[in-house]
């Protein structure tokens, strides 16, 4: 009876909805610059390709910080981490609209990535600890979906507001949305029913590093790295490609086109269901093959509706892969290392995304769009081969 009352204490729909809303807005704050590189470059009188560093650095600091905050979520109050992350992000958003140096602007946007990571890191851990096992897949699915919707929502709404007014006004409005939701944090996030870990933070980091000695783990971390290298790198450069000849799309049109990425939510649901009847390994290979086809569709099509379909498919399969790889990694490592492996996988994905955005920008500058697509197809094919090697290693270990 006591256990049931504890469950009810933290596991209510309003609590889950608040967590999902916070994750949506804070994850989204890392992606707000992706569709407005041109407007940022005009504000600071810099080359448009230099503006891509805004997203690359924000995403890189977000990835690194997530792994920093992960162990802390076992030691520090969830409410404190959420408030620190949210208030820090809001302050940086306000600061970003008043700095007159592009270098300071880069620093400010990097700090947004640093502070924003505290919120999903804390709330993913909080949800996992305070949800009954039979409700856990549904609850975690909501958190992952909130992250995906945050990426889509933030890019689209900021692009539209930028066309309507300016990116500075868009950032202030976005900061206002985070502030409004934060008012409910003291009432919506209760004390965890799980006591803080007695292990040292240093011990948690060492255990995570030791996982990198397993070559099967490293292979699947590389799969995540290359997957996001292609996905985020290509997504960012689409802004340049579709705003130039022969398309000349506005930021608003790009914002609407970006909503095709909501297919990512469908992807996580579909592969989660299919994994009950089809082997995860088989599904992974099918999805990686589909990613290759999606890249080709986006890269070599001249019709906007076909490119839109390619974007829909790319998001669908990239995020459909996520629960498959995470499940496979969790089965490889000991049960007490599952939190660490999730942090490492997320770090690999987001580091791949930020590095991909930067390096593919250089390729775009020197080899144009066709060079970018050729490299993305090559890396997607390499990823397929890596996954096959990793699956074979798993089979050999189970013999």
PDB file of C-alpha atoms in Angstrom, residues 46 129 182 272 296 305 388:
ATOM      1  CA  UNK A  46      29.958  37.466 -41.640  1.00  0.00           C
ATOM      2  CA  UNK A 129      13.558   6.241 -11.299  1.00  0.00           C
ATOM      3  CA  UNK A 182       9.444  27.143 -15.208  1.00  0.00           C
ATOM      4  CA  UNK A 272       9.356   0.035 -30.771  1.00  0.00           C
ATOM      5  CA  UNK A 296      19.916  10.059 -52.129  1.00  0.00           C
ATOM      6  CA  UNK A 305       7.648  17.736 -52.616  1.00  0.00           C
ATOM      7  CA  UNK A 388      26.740  -5.716 -39.673  1.00  0.00           C
TER       8      UNK A 388
END
